[in-house]
Amino acid sequence: MIKIYHNPRCRKSREALNFLQSSGHNFDIVLYLNEKLTQAELREIIQKLKIRPEKLIRTEETLWKTQFKGKSLSDSQLINLLIQEPRLIQRPIVVLGDKAVIARPAVAINLLF
């Protein structure tokens, strides 16, 4: 089952959702700003993306720039930060099986098939 970690206020996230809707595939929507991810879930997503936690951070967010930019944080600290401040998570993330993509642009979802 496809899963999209979605923020309805984000244009890119809406584009990815529209792409999935037009694809005909069944999928689940996770509103990750409302339903905070667990540490295990976030670690699994990072593993499926095949990235380090710092690559999942939205470094242009004011929160990041004013409170965390330039600080040396471990992977565990970054994961905990992303759990506490999910608006810092890159979006949208689409997961299928053991693969995941940050779906910007939305056609990146095709890499899962």
C-alpha positions as semicolon CSV with decimal commas, in nm:
position;residue;x (nm);y (nm);z (nm)
1;M;0,000;0,000;0,000
2;I;0,125;0,346;-0,091
3;K;0,144;0,599;0,190
4;I;0,180;0,975;0,146
5;Y;0,298;1,193;0,433
6;H;0,098;1,499;0,344
7;N;0,064;1,862;0,447
8;P;-0,252;2,007;0,286
9;R;-0,113;2,362;0,314
10;C;0,190;2,277;0,098
11;R;0,154;2,322;-0,278
12;K;0,408;2,049;-0,359
13;S;0,232;1,810;-0,125
14;R;-0,102;1,883;-0,291
15;E;0,057;1,823;-0,631
16;A;0,183;1,484;-0,518
17;L;-0,159;1,396;-0,377
18;N;-0,323;1,491;-0,708
19;F;-0,066;1,281;-0,893
20;L;-0,151;0,979;-0,676
21;Q;-0,523;1,037;-0,716
22;S;-0,490;1,043;-1,095
23;S;-0,267;0,734;-1,097
24;G;-0,548;0,501;-0,996
25;H;-0,343;0,345;-0,716
26;N;-0,486;0,300;-0,369
27;F;-0,305;0,496;-0,100
28;D;-0,328;0,614;0,257
29;I;-0,278;0,974;0,363
30;V;-0,085;1,052;0,679
31;L;-0,134;1,407;0,803
32;Y;0,200;1,404;0,982
33;L;0,155;1,750;1,134
34;N;-0,152;1,622;1,320
35;E;-0,040;1,263;1,378
36;K;0,316;1,291;1,507
37;L;0,547;1,019;1,384
38;T;0,712;0,786;1,630
39;Q;1,088;0,753;1,641
40;A;1,060;0,405;1,486
41;E;0,840;0,533;1,202
42;L;1,071;0,822;1,123
43;R;1,381;0,601;1,132
44;E;1,209;0,359;0,893
45;I;1,119;0,640;0,653
46;I;1,477;0,771;0,659
47;Q;1,608;0,421;0,590
48;K;1,369;0,378;0,296
49;L;1,471;0,718;0,158
50;K;1,835;0,608;0,188
51;I;1,938;0,944;0,331
52;R;2,087;1,082;0,651
53;P;1,845;1,262;0,886
54;E;1,990;1,604;0,802
55;K;1,873;1,562;0,440
56;L;1,514;1,541;0,564
57;I;1,526;1,886;0,722
58;R;1,363;2,190;0,564
59;T;1,659;2,420;0,616
60;E;1,476;2,727;0,486
61;E;1,221;2,716;0,768
62;T;1,255;3,009;1,008
63;L;1,257;2,772;1,306
64;W;1,561;2,591;1,166
65;K;1,745;2,910;1,076
66;T;1,689;3,081;1,409
67;Q;1,732;2,792;1,651
68;F;1,930;2,508;1,494
69;K;2,134;2,620;1,192
70;G;2,506;2,577;1,252
71;K;2,459;2,350;1,554
72;S;2,623;2,010;1,554
73;L;2,341;1,764;1,613
74;S;2,368;1,384;1,606
75;D;2,137;1,172;1,391
76;S;1,937;1,080;1,703
77;Q;1,904;1,444;1,804
78;L;1,787;1,537;1,453
79;I;1,530;1,258;1,454
80;N;1,400;1,371;1,793
81;L;1,384;1,729;1,665
82;L;1,184;1,620;1,360
83;I;0,942;1,432;1,583
84;Q;0,895;1,736;1,805
85;E;0,883;1,984;1,515
86;P;0,732;1,794;1,219
87;R;0,702;2,114;1,012
88;L;1,078;2,078;0,961
89;I;1,028;1,752;0,768
90;Q;1,071;1,768;0,390
91;R;0,746;1,699;0,213
92;P;0,573;1,523;0,065
93;I;0,714;1,180;0,136
94;V;0,563;0,886;-0,050
95;V;0,637;0,530;0,063
96;L;0,574;0,200;-0,111
97;G;0,711;-0,118;0,041
98;D;1,080;-0,077;0,114
99;K;1,117;0,237;-0,099
100;A;1,038;0,602;-0,041
101;V;1,082;0,933;-0,222
102;I;1,049;1,297;-0,141
103;A;0,798;1,366;-0,417
104;R;0,926;1,697;-0,548
105;P;0,846;1,701;-0,827
106;A;0,539;1,477;-0,804
107;V;0,658;1,260;-1,095
108;A;0,932;1,133;-0,860
109;I;0,659;0,900;-0,731
110;N;0,714;0,695;-1,048
111;L;1,051;0,588;-0,904
112;L;0,860;0,367;-0,660
113;F;0,712;0,149;-0,936
